[in-house]
Amino acid sequence: MKSRAAPTELNLDSLMDTVTNVVGILVLVLVLVTLNIQKNVERIREEDPSQFGVTEEMLEDIQQQAQEQREEIKELQVEVFGLDVRLEQDRQAIQEQQKQLEQLRREMPTVKPPVDLKELQKQVDQRKQKEKELQDQLAKIEEEIAAVQGDLGQTPEMTAPPPKIVRLPNPREAPKGAQPVLFLCREGRIMVFDPEQLKDRVKKRVEFLMRPLVAKAGASGEIDCQKLVDTYNKDAVSDQEFRSRLVVENFNLVLVYEYRGAGETTDRLRNPASRFQAAIRRMDPQKSYARFLVWPDSFDVYVEARSLCDERGVLAGWEPNTEDYQWKVSLGIKVSCLGKPEPPPAKPPAKPADGPPPPPPPPLPSDAVD
């Protein structure tokens, strides 16, 4: 915004000079005229006034007029002086008013720029468009609510499912020499989990891929384990329930079991032809027991499977798992990976302490059934 130009200060000096000059000239003219008249009167008196047809009375009148003009000149001089004084006072008053005006201008708040009407109209149009969109969304939501309410009115009344009887656990050790049969309960499904069977297949595949790498390694026997892992994962071994994935951890080959979402639902378990019932029918209660690996989203299917085990007299235990848990085991292949540091030197054996040896730690609990 352009700033307003400050008004120019009024200058009365020229006007005062002009008026003074004019009045001075008039005074001079009157003085000259008076002097000229006085000289003419004196000349007439020196001569015989009667020769010019001038009487003494006429001369006295002329002198009287001259005297009056001199007095008028004095009055004019006084008026001129008073005019000069008034002009100076007016000039000082105007200067004072200009100072006050400048002070007021500095104290006045800054004037805001005028509102852009086009931009304001644009904002109003945008808000109207937004309001219309919200009204349309609200109308759609109200229609959906009405449709859902209509569907709810036609929905038959749901009856509570029959109660499930769950036996309280009674932890105890499994029979001596009994082997666990793993069942995985995940994503609402259950399946037989045999990690050793898939591990054997993966091991054979990795040993086949290692042969050319070991042959190129020479006497050192060190191979690029990451290259081996990448080659295997491009065409990994898998079965119906799991896909295998190979990783390198601490310079060792580790097998990771990736769940593929297979298995049987709760409804399928009650079918005598289900794979779960076929698996527990093959189990000898004296030589094996069921071990359930249960995720939080599959407790119902575990309870149903557990009741079937109770009906057939199969011992069972369970182990909860977290959502992000992955089953992984060492592949069991001895391999020398590039970059593996040398083991530190063995420490010398500690000197035996005086006195009897400390008692051995208590044995770890074996797999339990309940």
GROMACS .gro file of C-alpha atoms in nm:
model
  370
    1MET     CA    1   0.000   0.000   0.000
    2LYS     CA    2   0.141   0.341  -0.096
    3SER     CA    3   0.205   0.576   0.194
    4ARG     CA    4   0.016   0.907   0.191
    5ALA     CA    5   0.244   1.198   0.107
    6ALA     CA    6   0.292   1.449   0.387
    7PRO     CA    7   0.131   1.788   0.312
    8THR     CA    8   0.374   2.069   0.221
    9GLU     CA    9   0.423   2.338   0.484
   10LEU     CA   10   0.254   2.675   0.395
   11ASN     CA   11   0.509   2.951   0.332
   12LEU     CA   12   0.371   3.307   0.384
   13ASP     CA   13   0.703   3.490   0.345
   14SER     CA   14   0.640   3.571  -0.021
   15LEU     CA   15   0.290   3.700   0.053
   16MET     CA   16   0.422   3.920   0.333
   17ASP     CA   17   0.695   4.059   0.111
   18THR     CA   18   0.446   4.137  -0.165
   19VAL     CA   19   0.199   4.312   0.064
   20THR     CA   20   0.475   4.512   0.233
   21ASN     CA   21   0.619   4.617  -0.102
   22VAL     CA   22   0.279   4.729  -0.231
   23VAL     CA   23   0.202   4.930   0.082
   24GLY     CA   24   0.552   5.079   0.080
   25ILE     CA   25   0.514   5.188  -0.279
   26LEU     CA   26   0.181   5.351  -0.196
   27VAL     CA   27   0.337   5.532   0.098
   28LEU     CA   28   0.621   5.657  -0.120
   29VAL     CA   29   0.377   5.777  -0.382
   30LEU     CA   30   0.180   5.965  -0.119
   31VAL     CA   31   0.499   6.116   0.026
   32LEU     CA   32   0.614   6.229  -0.316
   33VAL     CA   33   0.274   6.372  -0.396
   34THR     CA   34   0.267   6.557  -0.064
   35LEU     CA   35   0.618   6.691  -0.110
   36ASN     CA   36   0.534   6.800  -0.461
   37ILE     CA   37   0.222   6.981  -0.341
   38GLN     CA   38   0.417   7.147  -0.059
   39LYS     CA   39   0.684   7.266  -0.301
   40ASN     CA   40   0.423   7.399  -0.538
   41VAL     CA   41   0.251   7.584  -0.253
   42GLU     CA   42   0.580   7.740  -0.144
   43ARG     CA   43   0.655   7.842  -0.501
   44ILE     CA   44   0.311   7.997  -0.534
   45ARG     CA   45   0.365   8.190  -0.208
   46GLU     CA   46   0.694   8.321  -0.330
   47GLU     CA   47   0.518   8.457  -0.630
   48ASP     CA   48   0.210   8.656  -0.625
   49PRO     CA   49  -0.074   8.407  -0.588
   50SER     CA   50  -0.309   8.643  -0.753
   51GLN     CA   51  -0.114   8.612  -1.078
   52PHE     CA   52  -0.213   8.246  -1.096
   53GLY     CA   53  -0.567   8.299  -0.986
   54VAL     CA   54  -0.496   8.133  -0.649
   55THR     CA   55  -0.621   8.287  -0.332
   56GLU     CA   56  -0.484   8.253   0.017
   57GLU     CA   57  -0.778   8.043   0.117
   58MET     CA   58  -0.707   7.800  -0.163
   59LEU     CA   59  -0.349   7.765  -0.042
   60GLU     CA   60  -0.460   7.699   0.312
   61ASP     CA   61  -0.699   7.432   0.181
   62ILE     CA   62  -0.416   7.272  -0.012
   63GLN     CA   63  -0.192   7.276   0.296
   64GLN     CA   64  -0.475   7.134   0.500
   65GLN     CA   65  -0.516   6.852   0.246
   66ALA     CA   66  -0.141   6.789   0.253
   67GLN     CA   67  -0.149   6.771   0.632
   68GLU     CA   68  -0.438   6.523   0.616
   69GLN     CA   69  -0.246   6.313   0.364
   70ARG     CA   70   0.057   6.308   0.593
   71GLU     CA   71  -0.163   6.183   0.875
   72GLU     CA   72  -0.311   5.919   0.644
   73ILE     CA   73   0.043   5.811   0.556
   74LYS     CA   74   0.123   5.766   0.924
   75GLU     CA   75  -0.195   5.563   0.970
   76LEU     CA   76  -0.103   5.353   0.669
   77GLN     CA   77   0.243   5.294   0.816
   78VAL     CA   78   0.081   5.183   1.141
   79GLU     CA   79  -0.155   4.952   0.953
   80VAL     CA   80   0.133   4.809   0.751
   81PHE     CA   81   0.324   4.741   1.072
   82GLY     CA   82   0.016   4.577   1.225
   83LEU     CA   83  -0.032   4.374   0.909
   84ASP     CA   84   0.327   4.251   0.932
   85VAL     CA   85   0.268   4.151   1.296
   86ARG     CA   86  -0.054   3.966   1.213
   87LEU     CA   87   0.107   3.789   0.918
   88GLU     CA   88   0.391   3.670   1.144
   89GLN     CA   89   0.140   3.549   1.403
   90ASP     CA   90  -0.061   3.369   1.136
   91ARG     CA   91   0.254   3.204   1.005
   92GLN     CA   92   0.348   3.085   1.355
   93ALA     CA   93  -0.010   2.956   1.412
   94ILE     CA   94  -0.001   2.765   1.084
   95GLN     CA   95   0.336   2.610   1.174
   96GLU     CA   96   0.197   2.504   1.511
   97GLN     CA   97  -0.108   2.347   1.345
   98GLN     CA   98   0.119   2.163   1.103
   99LYS     CA   99   0.318   2.023   1.398
  100GLN     CA  100  -0.003   1.906   1.564
  101LEU     CA  101  -0.122   1.747   1.237
  102GLU     CA  102   0.208   1.560   1.199
  103GLN     CA  103   0.182   1.438   1.561
  104LEU     CA  104  -0.172   1.312   1.497
  105ARG     CA  105  -0.057   1.137   1.180
  106ARG     CA  106   0.215   0.952   1.371
  107GLU     CA  107  -0.029   0.847   1.645
  108MET     CA  108  -0.293   0.720   1.401
  109PRO     CA  109  -0.295   0.337   1.362
  110THR     CA  110  -0.172   0.186   1.040
  111VAL     CA  111  -0.454   0.158   0.791
  112LYS     CA  112  -0.516  -0.202   0.687
  113PRO     CA  113  -0.511  -0.277   0.316
  114PRO     CA  114  -0.852  -0.307   0.157
  115VAL     CA  115  -1.005  -0.658   0.147
  116ASP     CA  116  -0.958  -0.850  -0.177
  117LEU     CA  117  -1.319  -0.914  -0.273
  118LYS     CA  118  -1.227  -1.176  -0.536
  119GLU     CA  119  -1.024  -1.380  -0.288
  120LEU     CA  120  -1.300  -1.346  -0.027
  121GLN     CA  121  -1.560  -1.466  -0.277
  122LYS     CA  122  -1.336  -1.759  -0.370
  123GLN     CA  123  -1.313  -1.865  -0.004
  124VAL     CA  124  -1.689  -1.839   0.036
  125ASP     CA  125  -1.744  -2.059  -0.273
  126GLN     CA  126  -1.498  -2.320  -0.142
  127ARG     CA  127  -1.676  -2.335   0.194
  128LYS     CA  128  -2.012  -2.372   0.022
  129GLN     CA  129  -1.871  -2.659  -0.188
  130LYS     CA  130  -1.728  -2.826   0.124
  131GLU     CA  131  -2.061  -2.787   0.303
  132LYS     CA  132  -2.241  -2.948   0.009
  133GLU     CA  133  -1.999  -3.244   0.009
  134LEU     CA  134  -2.051  -3.294   0.383
  135GLN     CA  135  -2.427  -3.282   0.339
  136ASP     CA  136  -2.404  -3.547   0.064
  137GLN     CA  137  -2.188  -3.768   0.287
  138LEU     CA  138  -2.432  -3.724   0.575
  139ALA     CA  139  -2.723  -3.822   0.349
  140LYS     CA  140  -2.539  -4.138   0.238
  141ILE     CA  141  -2.458  -4.231   0.599
  142GLU     CA  142  -2.822  -4.183   0.698
  143GLU     CA  143  -2.928  -4.408   0.410
  144GLU     CA  144  -2.679  -4.675   0.521
  145ILE     CA  145  -2.801  -4.651   0.880
  146ALA     CA  146  -3.161  -4.690   0.763
  147ALA     CA  147  -3.065  -4.994   0.552
  148VAL     CA  148  -2.879  -5.154   0.845
  149GLN     CA  149  -3.173  -5.089   1.076
  150GLY     CA  150  -3.401  -5.254   0.820
  151ASP     CA  151  -3.171  -5.556   0.803
  152LEU     CA  152  -3.160  -5.577   1.182
  153GLY     CA  153  -3.538  -5.580   1.194
  154GLN     CA  154  -3.542  -5.885   0.963
  155THR     CA  155  -3.257  -6.068   1.137
  156PRO     CA  156  -3.381  -6.368   1.335
  157GLU     CA  157  -3.305  -6.373   1.702
  158MET     CA  158  -2.975  -6.545   1.771
  159THR     CA  159  -2.959  -6.817   2.031
  160ALA     CA  160  -2.656  -6.869   2.245
  161PRO     CA  161  -2.436  -7.164   2.139
  162PRO     CA  162  -2.422  -7.460   2.369
  163PRO     CA  163  -2.169  -7.424   2.651
  164LYS     CA  164  -1.827  -7.574   2.603
  165ILE     CA  165  -1.694  -7.789   2.881
  166VAL     CA  166  -1.327  -7.724   2.943
  167ARG     CA  167  -1.137  -7.944   3.183
  168LEU     CA  168  -0.909  -7.763   3.424
  169PRO     CA  169  -0.544  -7.850   3.366
  170ASN     CA  170  -0.370  -8.091   3.597
  171PRO     CA  171  -0.004  -8.058   3.501
  172ARG     CA  172   0.204  -8.372   3.532
  173GLU     CA  173   0.502  -8.523   3.360
  174ALA     CA  174   0.454  -8.712   3.035
  175PRO     CA  175   0.512  -9.089   3.037
  176LYS     CA  176   0.879  -9.180   3.034
  177GLY     CA  177   1.005  -9.207   2.678
  178ALA     CA  178   0.684  -9.059   2.526
  179GLN     CA  179   0.741  -8.835   2.222
  180PRO     CA  180   0.533  -8.523   2.151
  181VAL     CA  181   0.324  -8.494   1.837
  182LEU     CA  182   0.299  -8.123   1.750
  183PHE     CA  183  -0.027  -7.960   1.651
  184LEU     CA  184  -0.028  -7.593   1.552
  185CYS     CA  185  -0.340  -7.382   1.624
  186ARG     CA  186  -0.324  -7.057   1.427
  187GLU     CA  187  -0.566  -6.827   1.242
  188GLY     CA  188  -0.862  -7.035   1.362
  189ARG     CA  189  -0.723  -7.360   1.217
  190ILE     CA  190  -0.534  -7.665   1.341
  191MET     CA  191  -0.284  -7.885   1.161
  192VAL     CA  192  -0.028  -8.157   1.229
  193PHE     CA  193   0.316  -7.998   1.249
  194ASP     CA  194   0.615  -8.222   1.170
  195PRO     CA  195   0.918  -7.989   1.155
  196GLU     CA  196   1.170  -8.272   1.114
  197GLN     CA  197   1.012  -8.399   0.792
  198LEU     CA  198   1.039  -8.057   0.623
  199LYS     CA  199   1.383  -8.003   0.775
  200ASP     CA  200   1.518  -8.322   0.617
  201ARG     CA  201   1.398  -8.212   0.274
  202VAL     CA  202   1.551  -7.867   0.317
  203LYS     CA  203   1.879  -8.016   0.437
  204LYS     CA  204   1.913  -8.235   0.128
  205ARG     CA  205   1.842  -7.936  -0.099
  206VAL     CA  206   2.100  -7.715   0.075
  207GLU     CA  207   2.371  -7.985   0.066
  208PHE     CA  208   2.315  -8.015  -0.310
  209LEU     CA  209   2.356  -7.636  -0.356
  210MET     CA  210   2.669  -7.630  -0.136
  211ARG     CA  211   2.870  -7.877  -0.343
  212PRO     CA  212   2.987  -7.639  -0.619
  213LEU     CA  213   3.052  -7.363  -0.364
  214VAL     CA  214   3.268  -7.589  -0.146
  215ALA     CA  215   3.456  -7.715  -0.454
  216LYS     CA  216   3.549  -7.355  -0.548
  217ALA     CA  217   3.644  -7.266  -0.189
  218GLY     CA  218   3.966  -7.466  -0.196
  219ALA     CA  219   4.161  -7.560   0.113
  220SER     CA  220   4.005  -7.292   0.335
  221GLY     CA  221   3.655  -7.433   0.284
  222GLU     CA  222   3.494  -7.091   0.341
  223ILE     CA  223   3.192  -7.015   0.124
  224ASP     CA  224   2.965  -6.717   0.073
  225CYS     CA  225   2.675  -6.820   0.298
  226GLN     CA  226   2.458  -6.525   0.199
  227LYS     CA  227   2.486  -6.620  -0.168
  228LEU     CA  228   2.386  -6.977  -0.073
  229VAL     CA  229   2.084  -6.851   0.120
  230ASP     CA  230   1.971  -6.622  -0.165
  231THR     CA  231   1.998  -6.907  -0.415
  232TYR     CA  232   1.795  -7.142  -0.197
  233ASN     CA  233   1.518  -6.892  -0.115
  234LYS     CA  234   1.449  -6.834  -0.485
  235ASP     CA  235   1.317  -7.193  -0.506
  236ALA     CA  236   1.253  -7.292  -0.143
  237VAL     CA  237   1.110  -7.628  -0.033
  238SER     CA  238   0.754  -7.620   0.100
  239ASP     CA  239   0.467  -7.850   0.196
  240GLN     CA  240   0.092  -7.806   0.246
  241GLU     CA  241   0.122  -7.612   0.573
  242PHE     CA  242   0.461  -7.437   0.562
  243ARG     CA  243   0.710  -7.275   0.331
  244SER     CA  244   1.075  -7.292   0.433
  245ARG     CA  245   1.308  -6.992   0.436
  246LEU     CA  246   1.680  -6.997   0.502
  247VAL     CA  247   1.868  -6.723   0.694
  248VAL     CA  248   2.221  -6.674   0.828
  249GLU     CA  249   2.240  -6.613   1.202
  250ASN     CA  250   2.574  -6.592   1.383
  251PHE     CA  251   2.744  -6.750   1.077
  252ASN     CA  252   2.512  -7.054   1.094
  253LEU     CA  253   2.233  -7.167   0.861
  254VAL     CA  254   1.891  -7.138   1.027
  255LEU     CA  255   1.562  -7.274   0.892
  256VAL     CA  256   1.250  -7.057   0.938
  257TYR     CA  257   0.901  -7.210   0.903
  258GLU     CA  258   0.656  -6.971   0.736
  259TYR     CA  259   0.289  -7.056   0.792
  260ARG     CA  260   0.080  -7.075   0.473
  261GLY     CA  261  -0.267  -7.057   0.630
  262ALA     CA  262  -0.359  -7.423   0.591
  263GLY     CA  263  -0.530  -7.655   0.840
  264GLU     CA  264  -0.880  -7.752   0.954
  265THR     CA  265  -1.147  -7.537   1.116
  266THR     CA  266  -1.347  -7.621   1.429
  267ASP     CA  267  -1.639  -7.757   1.225
  268ARG     CA  268  -1.410  -7.985   1.028
  269LEU     CA  269  -1.256  -8.140   1.341
  270ARG     CA  270  -1.576  -8.330   1.429
  271ASN     CA  271  -1.567  -8.508   1.095
  272PRO     CA  272  -1.420  -8.859   1.148
  273ALA     CA  273  -1.237  -8.818   0.818
  274SER     CA  274  -1.047  -8.510   0.937
  275ARG     CA  275  -0.668  -8.522   0.935
  276PHE     CA  276  -0.659  -8.434   1.305
  277GLN     CA  277  -0.872  -8.734   1.410
  278ALA     CA  278  -0.668  -8.956   1.180
  279ALA     CA  279  -0.350  -8.834   1.352
  280ILE     CA  280  -0.471  -8.894   1.709
  281ARG     CA  281  -0.606  -9.238   1.614
  282ARG     CA  282  -0.251  -9.340   1.516
  283MET     CA  283  -0.109  -9.219   1.850
  284ASP     CA  284  -0.019  -9.468   2.125
  285PRO     CA  285  -0.099  -9.303   2.465
  286GLN     CA  286   0.198  -9.485   2.619
  287LYS     CA  287   0.449  -9.373   2.354
  288SER     CA  288   0.331  -9.028   2.247
  289TYR     CA  289   0.123  -8.731   2.357
  290ALA     CA  290  -0.026  -8.426   2.183
  291ARG     CA  291   0.148  -8.091   2.222
  292PHE     CA  292  -0.057  -7.792   2.103
  293LEU     CA  293   0.112  -7.468   1.999
  294VAL     CA  294  -0.170  -7.215   2.041
  295TRP     CA  295  -0.189  -6.857   1.907
  296PRO     CA  296  -0.434  -6.605   2.061
  297ASP     CA  297  -0.670  -6.618   1.761
  298SER     CA  298  -0.720  -6.998   1.779
  299PHE     CA  299  -0.815  -7.087   2.135
  300ASP     CA  300  -1.159  -7.216   2.029
  301VAL     CA  301  -1.016  -7.467   1.786
  302TYR     CA  302  -0.768  -7.579   2.053
  303VAL     CA  303  -1.051  -7.642   2.303
  304GLU     CA  304  -1.239  -7.851   2.047
  305ALA     CA  305  -0.927  -8.051   1.959
  306ARG     CA  306  -0.853  -8.102   2.325
  307SER     CA  307  -1.198  -8.246   2.388
  308LEU     CA  308  -1.142  -8.500   2.108
  309CYS     CA  309  -0.812  -8.601   2.270
  310ASP     CA  310  -0.994  -8.652   2.601
  311GLU     CA  311  -1.254  -8.872   2.432
  312ARG     CA  312  -0.984  -9.099   2.291
  313GLY     CA  313  -0.768  -9.095   2.607
  314VAL     CA  314  -0.476  -8.915   2.443
  315LEU     CA  315  -0.261  -8.712   2.682
  316ALA     CA  316  -0.211  -8.351   2.578
  317GLY     CA  317  -0.043  -8.028   2.680
  318TRP     CA  318  -0.039  -7.681   2.531
  319GLU     CA  319   0.197  -7.387   2.490
  320PRO     CA  320   0.078  -7.029   2.415
  321ASN     CA  321   0.259  -6.826   2.150
  322THR     CA  322   0.265  -6.458   2.060
  323GLU     CA  323   0.140  -6.312   1.732
  324ASP     CA  324   0.489  -6.244   1.590
  325TYR     CA  325   0.647  -6.574   1.697
  326GLN     CA  326   0.820  -6.773   1.421
  327TRP     CA  327   0.930  -7.134   1.452
  328LYS     CA  328   1.295  -7.168   1.351
  329VAL     CA  329   1.568  -7.426   1.412
  330SER     CA  330   1.931  -7.472   1.318
  331LEU     CA  331   1.964  -7.659   0.991
  332GLY     CA  332   2.234  -7.882   1.141
  333ILE     CA  333   2.485  -7.849   0.855
  334LYS     CA  334   2.846  -7.772   0.939
  335VAL     CA  335   2.956  -7.483   0.719
  336SER     CA  336   3.237  -7.226   0.719
  337CYS     CA  337   3.103  -6.885   0.626
  338LEU     CA  338   3.320  -6.606   0.489
  339GLY     CA  339   3.402  -6.343   0.750
  340LYS     CA  340   3.357  -6.569   1.051
  341PRO     CA  341   3.610  -6.462   1.319
  342GLU     CA  342   3.849  -6.709   1.476
  343PRO     CA  343   3.738  -6.852   1.812
  344PRO     CA  344   3.915  -6.702   2.115
  345PRO     CA  345   4.185  -6.911   2.279
  346ALA     CA  346   4.068  -7.154   2.546
  347LYS     CA  347   4.100  -7.034   2.904
  348PRO     CA  348   4.316  -7.238   3.141
  349PRO     CA  349   4.119  -7.459   3.378
  350ALA     CA  350   4.032  -7.294   3.707
  351LYS     CA  351   4.198  -7.418   4.021
  352PRO     CA  352   3.971  -7.634   4.236
  353ALA     CA  353   3.838  -7.451   4.539
  354ASP     CA  354   3.895  -7.582   4.885
  355GLY     CA  355   3.610  -7.771   5.045
  356PRO     CA  356   3.332  -7.988   4.902
  357PRO     CA  357   3.203  -7.912   4.549
  358PRO     CA  358   2.875  -7.716   4.521
  359PRO     CA  359   2.559  -7.920   4.472
  360PRO     CA  360   2.444  -7.964   4.110
  361PRO     CA  361   2.154  -7.745   3.987
  362PRO     CA  362   1.808  -7.898   3.996
  363PRO     CA  363   1.705  -8.075   3.673
  364LEU     CA  364   1.498  -7.877   3.425
  365PRO     CA  365   1.130  -7.984   3.403
  366SER     CA  366   1.050  -8.217   3.117
  367ASP     CA  367   0.752  -8.173   2.884
  368ALA     CA  368   0.433  -8.172   3.085
  369VAL     CA  369   0.081  -8.281   3.006
  370ASP     CA  370  -0.237  -8.174   3.179
   0.00000   0.00000   0.00000
